[in-house]
Amino acid sequence: MEKIKPRTLSGFMELLPAEQQKMERIMETLRRTYSLYGFTPLDTPLIESAEVLLAKGGGETEKQIYRFTKGDSDLALRFDLTVPLAKYVALNYSRLAFPFRRYQIGKVYRGERAQRGRFREFYQADIDIIGDGRLDIINEAEIPSIIYRTFTSLGLTRFKIRVNNRKILSGFYDILGLAERSGDIMRTVDKLDKIGPEKVRALLMDEEIGVTAEQAEEILRFIAIKGTNAEVLDALGAYTGRSELFDTGLAELGAVTRYLDAFGVPEQNFAIDLSIARGLDYYTGTVYETVMTDYPEVGSVCSGGRYDNLAEYYTDRPLPGVGISIGLTRLFYVLNEQKMLSDDIITAPADALVIPMTENTAFAVSACTVLRDAGIRTALYTEDKKFKAKMSYADRLGYPFVVLIGEDEAAQGLVSCKNMQTGRQEMLSADAAAELIAAELKRRGEAAIIKEK
Amino acid sequence: MEKIKPRTLSGFMELLPAEQQKMERIMETLRRTYSLYGFTPLDTPLIESAEVLLAKGGGETEKQIYRFTKGDSDLALRFDLTVPLAKYVALNYSRLAFPFRRYQIGKVYRGERAQRGRFREFYQADIDIIGDGRLDIINEAEIPSIIYRTFTSLGLTRFKIRVNNRKILSGFYDILGLAERSGDIMRTVDKLDKIGPEKVRALLMDEEIGVTAEQAEEILRFIAIKGTNAEVLDALGAYTGRSELFDTGLAELGAVTRYLDAFGVPEQNFAIDLSIARGLDYYTGTVYETVMTDYPEVGSVCSGGRYDNLAEYYTDRPLPGVGISIGLTRLFYVLNEQKMLSDDIITAPADALVIPMTENTAFAVSACTVLRDAGIRTALYTEDKKFKAKMSYADRLGYPFVVLIGEDEAAQGLVSCKNMQTGRQEMLSADAAAELIAAELKRRGEAAIIKEK
């Protein structure tokens, strides 16, 4: 038979088993953390009607989209989880209770140019809180605590949540008389980290935006305001009374900062940063970015913000919200590249491998059943191989425990349980082995998946 | 702005939050059960090269497939999880240890004619054990125990795992001199449940298959062999010594049945059934079906079998295996329709809703942090509404506990914790509330997701 060469498409991440176990561990941690904050899981189709998905239309996204027809239907693969959420909320409005808090961890598709570390199929892990008509500022204040708990639960401590408020920025440009150009200005200022202040100044003053040298100076001085949260808030106080929008924004930023302590976020993981605007046009209040302290070049690993109209393309109803998104596949890729994924977690398919050493395997099978009934994840080695081959299989897959059953064991109704980490082996009943394994796994505890150097 | 009518494509399941929580519960149970048997999780792309995915080619499947181009690439959405597994194993052969046991729960796509209860996007939950060159019969014996534990963990007890062996069938047709027509015959016999013995007889004797009346009689008598497992094995014993294939199959079926007890499968949930062949051509040994005793019309909810060449389209290497698949979306749909999904499980977004009753919310926020640190899934009610509206929100979402924080509570540094099931309310510290909630949730225990009537 002629063979087809097996291959996986470029830009599509497909992990080996041990790596996949680490990815699963991260997803499990995210699910648990999001649940801890009262977000309900949601699962929407990968495919939507193109008309619905592209309601907003235009832009970079439309070029990257996977769009195709099936029968008479014009279809597309989702390119983010926000548009499907907007559709879902508009469609099910009367059946949901607001504020509606949902998380979704799912794959999205963008046909970007393939390059190392860029993915065409990738997981996003999103949370959003949607209000009906209004949504209290306290929701914006809660987001940093969710980001904080998410990353610390994964084992990362060296990160900073950077926060700003779009109303402060827009208000500031109002004060300068640059309100109409504020969108362009913010997109330029957003590049500060990448291109530095002098190039930002040049871009601001070039024809397209055309601010004066004085205005550019004011802008650069403004976004350069640095210090502790209290110092930054203090410095911003100097601008109050000149723009209502600015004053509202400053009050919101103050509230977000004030709640940090009650939400359990240490100041060292949080910084007001006036240079952050987030490129997307629909953010209207607090905006968030999260950077790994030792890897600033990676950029933000968790971003989002407050918006006023989630579903404006589907409904007249104002549905304000706040949300953040983690680009999970890229984060996993980066952590893997930086060797920051811990080798201390169990990546074996199970906790114990039961190895029968005689042809009579019935007793070994019963031992498996005892272990499983006790909640021990147990694999049975089934093939007729030499002892060395069996042990090398256990080694290769990294089983923490091997349970050996030879003639002696079967005759006495016992098993030999070997701790593969310590090498210690003891003969005992299957029940006792289950207890021993459970106790040892508990003692080792759950290693964090991310290991900082 | 002109609005686009929000809609979800027909044939695509999209659940409301409470239903989704039930689906998540099922998926979590499957993940846990499969892990208990040492299957490692895998996640392969939704999109594959059409050439790779359709290596086998032809048939009903190809018509249903979602196939499209992006740039120069001819792509397709996976229509099952077996073909991607075959590709994965062929591609990563040298990096895997065999037997390779993997589970995968993922969405697959088939553009079937839309009708009630039929889905174009649906979850499959698959496990497979792949051997390198050979795979011991004990793996086939282990499968019923996995099916048994999976369904009982979900709360279903009234089901039967029906098992047969293709070698017995093929061997029997050898004996009748009908080996060359055995494929057609088995596909016909497979319809027995649906159309009854007389129509099967007629089909067998019509031109296309053309067996004699005598042969048809023999076939019907054979597949009508019924009784306890011991009785059926005994009746089959009468045919031995006339076909090597038959004898091997009978030995295998005997082994599978003999191990049941050691694997902890009660005889009442297991039956040898000679009428089962499974339509698919690639099964070569044990085949499985699982039917819900009270809903035979639903058909098999978990099927599979033993095959000899998982990846023959990609590699010359013989990779035998055994696997089963649950059509999860359809199963969920059926259980939901039959009102068999328990209302006793918590479908609220969290265990507790903290409701601040004064404007000073900082203490309520701290209480949330205490509860979350103790592992209690906690949502904060954030909006400025009347007390009644806040409680009705808690009711509507089904929170098991509400934690009220008014002036008295804040002044004393306490919270009022209300058990929404009993109505009992008590004022205590946030730490004590966390303990009370944890203890009560533990006391209630985890309700099974499936409730039999």
PDB file of C-alpha atoms in Angstrom, chain A residues 61-205:
ATOM      1  CA  THR A  61      -8.372  39.965  11.569  1.00  0.00           C
ATOM      2  CA  GLU A  62     -10.477  39.408   8.484  1.00  0.00           C
ATOM      3  CA  LYS A  63      -7.422  38.609   6.384  1.00  0.00           C
ATOM      4  CA  GLN A  64      -6.247  35.998   8.864  1.00  0.00           C
ATOM      5  CA  ILE A  65      -9.564  34.286   9.305  1.00  0.00           C
ATOM      6  CA  TYR A  66     -10.303  30.696   8.267  1.00  0.00           C
ATOM      7  CA  ARG A  67     -13.451  31.118   6.185  1.00  0.00           C
ATOM      8  CA  PHE A  68     -15.114  28.511   3.997  1.00  0.00           C
ATOM      9  CA  THR A  69     -18.420  27.298   2.682  1.00  0.00           C
ATOM     10  CA  LYS A  70     -20.230  24.062   3.411  1.00  0.00           C
ATOM     11  CA  GLY A  71     -23.345  23.560   1.315  1.00  0.00           C
ATOM     12  CA  ASP A  72     -24.940  27.016   1.201  1.00  0.00           C
ATOM     13  CA  SER A  73     -23.412  28.171   4.467  1.00  0.00           C
ATOM     14  CA  ASP A  74     -20.710  30.823   4.701  1.00  0.00           C
ATOM     15  CA  LEU A  75     -18.743  29.746   7.761  1.00  0.00           C
ATOM     16  CA  ALA A  76     -15.687  30.800   9.717  1.00  0.00           C
ATOM     17  CA  LEU A  77     -13.554  29.515  12.580  1.00  0.00           C
ATOM     18  CA  ARG A  78     -13.555  31.752  15.651  1.00  0.00           C
ATOM     19  CA  PHE A  79     -10.469  33.972  15.897  1.00  0.00           C
ATOM     20  CA  ASP A  80     -11.008  34.911  19.522  1.00  0.00           C
ATOM     21  CA  LEU A  81     -13.404  34.071  22.370  1.00  0.00           C
ATOM     22  CA  THR A  82     -14.832  37.578  22.743  1.00  0.00           C
ATOM     23  CA  VAL A  83     -16.988  37.691  19.615  1.00  0.00           C
ATOM     24  CA  PRO A  84     -18.594  34.297  20.419  1.00  0.00           C
ATOM     25  CA  LEU A  85     -19.216  35.571  23.963  1.00  0.00           C
ATOM     26  CA  ALA A  86     -20.899  38.702  22.600  1.00  0.00           C
ATOM     27  CA  LYS A  87     -23.100  36.525  20.395  1.00  0.00           C
ATOM     28  CA  TYR A  88     -23.879  34.186  23.285  1.00  0.00           C
ATOM     29  CA  VAL A  89     -24.869  36.975  25.659  1.00  0.00           C
ATOM     30  CA  ALA A  90     -26.992  38.764  23.040  1.00  0.00           C
ATOM     31  CA  LEU A  91     -28.659  35.478  22.074  1.00  0.00           C
ATOM     32  CA  ASN A  92     -29.328  34.247  25.614  1.00  0.00           C
ATOM     33  CA  TYR A  93     -29.808  37.623  27.309  1.00  0.00           C
ATOM     34  CA  SER A  94     -33.126  36.769  28.934  1.00  0.00           C
ATOM     35  CA  ARG A  95     -31.860  33.454  30.273  1.00  0.00           C
ATOM     36  CA  LEU A  96     -28.737  34.812  31.964  1.00  0.00           C
ATOM     37  CA  ALA A  97     -28.363  36.527  35.337  1.00  0.00           C
ATOM     38  CA  PHE A  98     -26.209  39.659  35.370  1.00  0.00           C
ATOM     39  CA  PRO A  99     -23.476  40.348  36.252  1.00  0.00           C
ATOM     40  CA  PHE A 100     -22.627  37.323  34.136  1.00  0.00           C
ATOM     41  CA  ARG A 101     -19.189  35.933  34.950  1.00  0.00           C
ATOM     42  CA  ARG A 102     -17.832  33.339  32.571  1.00  0.00           C
ATOM     43  CA  TYR A 103     -14.516  31.738  31.739  1.00  0.00           C
ATOM     44  CA  GLN A 104     -13.660  29.928  28.566  1.00  0.00           C
ATOM     45  CA  ILE A 105     -10.501  28.067  27.650  1.00  0.00           C
ATOM     46  CA  GLY A 106     -10.592  27.167  23.995  1.00  0.00           C
ATOM     47  CA  LYS A 107      -8.796  27.078  20.704  1.00  0.00           C
ATOM     48  CA  VAL A 108      -8.985  29.967  18.257  1.00  0.00           C
ATOM     49  CA  TYR A 109      -7.672  30.261  14.702  1.00  0.00           C
ATOM     50  CA  ARG A 110      -5.659  32.900  12.884  1.00  0.00           C
ATOM     51  CA  GLY A 111      -3.903  32.168   9.619  1.00  0.00           C
ATOM     52  CA  GLU A 112      -0.841  34.221  10.442  1.00  0.00           C
ATOM     53  CA  ARG A 113       2.420  33.902   8.582  1.00  0.00           C
ATOM     54  CA  ALA A 114       4.057  30.835  10.085  1.00  0.00           C
ATOM     55  CA  GLN A 115       7.141  31.546  12.158  1.00  0.00           C
ATOM     56  CA  ARG A 116       8.793  30.120  15.236  1.00  0.00           C
ATOM     57  CA  GLY A 117       6.659  30.729  18.311  1.00  0.00           C
ATOM     58  CA  ARG A 118       3.665  31.939  16.291  1.00  0.00           C
ATOM     59  CA  PHE A 119       0.634  29.698  16.174  1.00  0.00           C
ATOM     60  CA  ARG A 120      -2.323  29.451  13.822  1.00  0.00           C
ATOM     61  CA  GLU A 121      -4.278  27.325  16.253  1.00  0.00           C
ATOM     62  CA  PHE A 122      -3.877  28.433  19.848  1.00  0.00           C
ATOM     63  CA  TYR A 123      -5.636  28.370  23.181  1.00  0.00           C
ATOM     64  CA  GLN A 124      -6.999  31.486  24.736  1.00  0.00           C
ATOM     65  CA  ALA A 125      -8.030  31.440  28.381  1.00  0.00           C
ATOM     66  CA  ASP A 126     -10.510  34.253  28.923  1.00  0.00           C
ATOM     67  CA  ILE A 127     -12.566  35.565  31.790  1.00  0.00           C
ATOM     68  CA  ASP A 128     -15.186  38.282  31.436  1.00  0.00           C
ATOM     69  CA  ILE A 129     -17.734  39.904  33.722  1.00  0.00           C
ATOM     70  CA  ILE A 130     -20.701  41.355  31.831  1.00  0.00           C
ATOM     71  CA  GLY A 131     -23.123  43.819  33.357  1.00  0.00           C
ATOM     72  CA  ASP A 132     -26.641  44.643  32.254  1.00  0.00           C
ATOM     73  CA  GLY A 133     -26.578  48.378  31.564  1.00  0.00           C
ATOM     74  CA  ARG A 134     -23.984  49.109  34.215  1.00  0.00           C
ATOM     75  CA  LEU A 135     -21.121  47.395  35.982  1.00  0.00           C
ATOM     76  CA  ASP A 136     -19.530  48.546  39.208  1.00  0.00           C
ATOM     77  CA  ILE A 137     -15.878  49.651  39.319  1.00  0.00           C
ATOM     78  CA  ILE A 138     -15.187  46.979  41.933  1.00  0.00           C
ATOM     79  CA  ASN A 139     -15.183  44.426  39.127  1.00  0.00           C
ATOM     80  CA  GLU A 140     -12.260  46.266  37.557  1.00  0.00           C
ATOM     81  CA  ALA A 141     -10.577  46.220  40.963  1.00  0.00           C
ATOM     82  CA  GLU A 142     -11.008  42.464  41.278  1.00  0.00           C
ATOM     83  CA  ILE A 143      -9.227  41.621  38.028  1.00  0.00           C
ATOM     84  CA  PRO A 144      -5.642  42.180  39.315  1.00  0.00           C
ATOM     85  CA  SER A 145      -6.335  39.770  42.165  1.00  0.00           C
ATOM     86  CA  ILE A 146      -7.431  37.118  39.685  1.00  0.00           C
ATOM     87  CA  ILE A 147      -4.309  37.672  37.598  1.00  0.00           C
ATOM     88  CA  TYR A 148      -2.222  37.557  40.778  1.00  0.00           C
ATOM     89  CA  ARG A 149      -3.734  34.304  42.004  1.00  0.00           C
ATOM     90  CA  THR A 150      -3.574  32.710  38.578  1.00  0.00           C
ATOM     91  CA  PHE A 151       0.135  33.233  38.114  1.00  0.00           C
ATOM     92  CA  THR A 152       1.146  32.521  41.711  1.00  0.00           C
ATOM     93  CA  SER A 153      -0.901  29.295  41.577  1.00  0.00           C
ATOM     94  CA  LEU A 154       1.165  28.323  38.561  1.00  0.00           C
ATOM     95  CA  GLY A 155       4.344  29.028  40.541  1.00  0.00           C
ATOM     96  CA  LEU A 156       5.305  32.363  38.993  1.00  0.00           C
ATOM     97  CA  THR A 157       6.086  35.164  41.450  1.00  0.00           C
ATOM     98  CA  ARG A 158       8.318  37.462  39.399  1.00  0.00           C
ATOM     99  CA  PHE A 159       5.682  39.293  37.363  1.00  0.00           C
ATOM    100  CA  LYS A 160       4.094  42.695  37.381  1.00  0.00           C
ATOM    101  CA  ILE A 161       0.496  43.637  36.608  1.00  0.00           C
ATOM    102  CA  ARG A 162       0.545  47.001  34.886  1.00  0.00           C
ATOM    103  CA  VAL A 163      -2.621  49.025  35.045  1.00  0.00           C
ATOM    104  CA  ASN A 164      -3.861  52.208  33.466  1.00  0.00           C
ATOM    105  CA  ASN A 165      -7.204  53.824  32.717  1.00  0.00           C
ATOM    106  CA  ARG A 166      -8.280  54.907  29.258  1.00  0.00           C
ATOM    107  CA  LYS A 167     -10.372  57.729  30.700  1.00  0.00           C
ATOM    108  CA  ILE A 168      -7.244  59.265  32.195  1.00  0.00           C
ATOM    109  CA  LEU A 169      -5.542  59.137  28.820  1.00  0.00           C
ATOM    110  CA  SER A 170      -8.529  60.460  26.871  1.00  0.00           C
ATOM    111  CA  GLY A 171      -9.085  63.137  29.537  1.00  0.00           C
ATOM    112  CA  PHE A 172      -5.469  64.168  29.324  1.00  0.00           C
ATOM    113  CA  TYR A 173      -5.682  64.553  25.539  1.00  0.00           C
ATOM    114  CA  ASP A 174      -8.863  66.571  26.038  1.00  0.00           C
ATOM    115  CA  ILE A 175      -6.896  68.914  28.254  1.00  0.00           C
ATOM    116  CA  LEU A 176      -4.244  69.271  25.555  1.00  0.00           C
ATOM    117  CA  GLY A 177      -6.938  69.875  22.921  1.00  0.00           C
ATOM    118  CA  LEU A 178      -5.923  66.685  21.126  1.00  0.00           C
ATOM    119  CA  ALA A 179      -9.120  64.674  21.788  1.00  0.00           C
ATOM    120  CA  GLU A 180      -9.740  63.923  18.115  1.00  0.00           C
ATOM    121  CA  ARG A 181      -6.271  62.569  17.576  1.00  0.00           C
ATOM    122  CA  SER A 182      -6.175  60.650  20.867  1.00  0.00           C
ATOM    123  CA  GLY A 183      -6.670  57.244  19.216  1.00  0.00           C
ATOM    124  CA  ASP A 184      -3.644  57.678  16.950  1.00  0.00           C
ATOM    125  CA  ILE A 185      -1.624  59.159  19.782  1.00  0.00           C
ATOM    126  CA  MET A 186      -2.382  56.265  22.115  1.00  0.00           C
ATOM    127  CA  ARG A 187      -1.495  53.680  19.511  1.00  0.00           C
ATOM    128  CA  THR A 188       1.841  55.458  19.073  1.00  0.00           C
ATOM    129  CA  VAL A 189       2.480  55.847  22.791  1.00  0.00           C
ATOM    130  CA  ASP A 190       1.705  52.137  23.198  1.00  0.00           C
ATOM    131  CA  LYS A 191       4.936  51.452  21.283  1.00  0.00           C
ATOM    132  CA  LEU A 192       7.075  53.185  23.902  1.00  0.00           C
ATOM    133  CA  ASP A 193       8.512  49.952  25.287  1.00  0.00           C
ATOM    134  CA  LYS A 194       9.454  48.731  21.853  1.00  0.00           C
ATOM    135  CA  ILE A 195      10.863  51.849  20.156  1.00  0.00           C
ATOM    136  CA  GLY A 196      11.773  54.237  22.991  1.00  0.00           C
ATOM    137  CA  PRO A 197      10.746  57.851  23.727  1.00  0.00           C
ATOM    138  CA  GLU A 198      12.617  59.616  20.916  1.00  0.00           C
ATOM    139  CA  LYS A 199      11.008  57.572  18.158  1.00  0.00           C
ATOM    140  CA  VAL A 200       7.626  58.032  19.826  1.00  0.00           C
ATOM    141  CA  ARG A 201       8.230  61.797  19.842  1.00  0.00           C
ATOM    142  CA  ALA A 202       9.138  61.742  16.155  1.00  0.00           C
ATOM    143  CA  LEU A 203       6.046  59.700  15.249  1.00  0.00           C
ATOM    144  CA  LEU A 204       3.806  62.027  17.261  1.00  0.00           C
ATOM    145  CA  MET A 205       5.181  65.066  15.445  1.00  0.00           C
TER     146      MET A 205
END
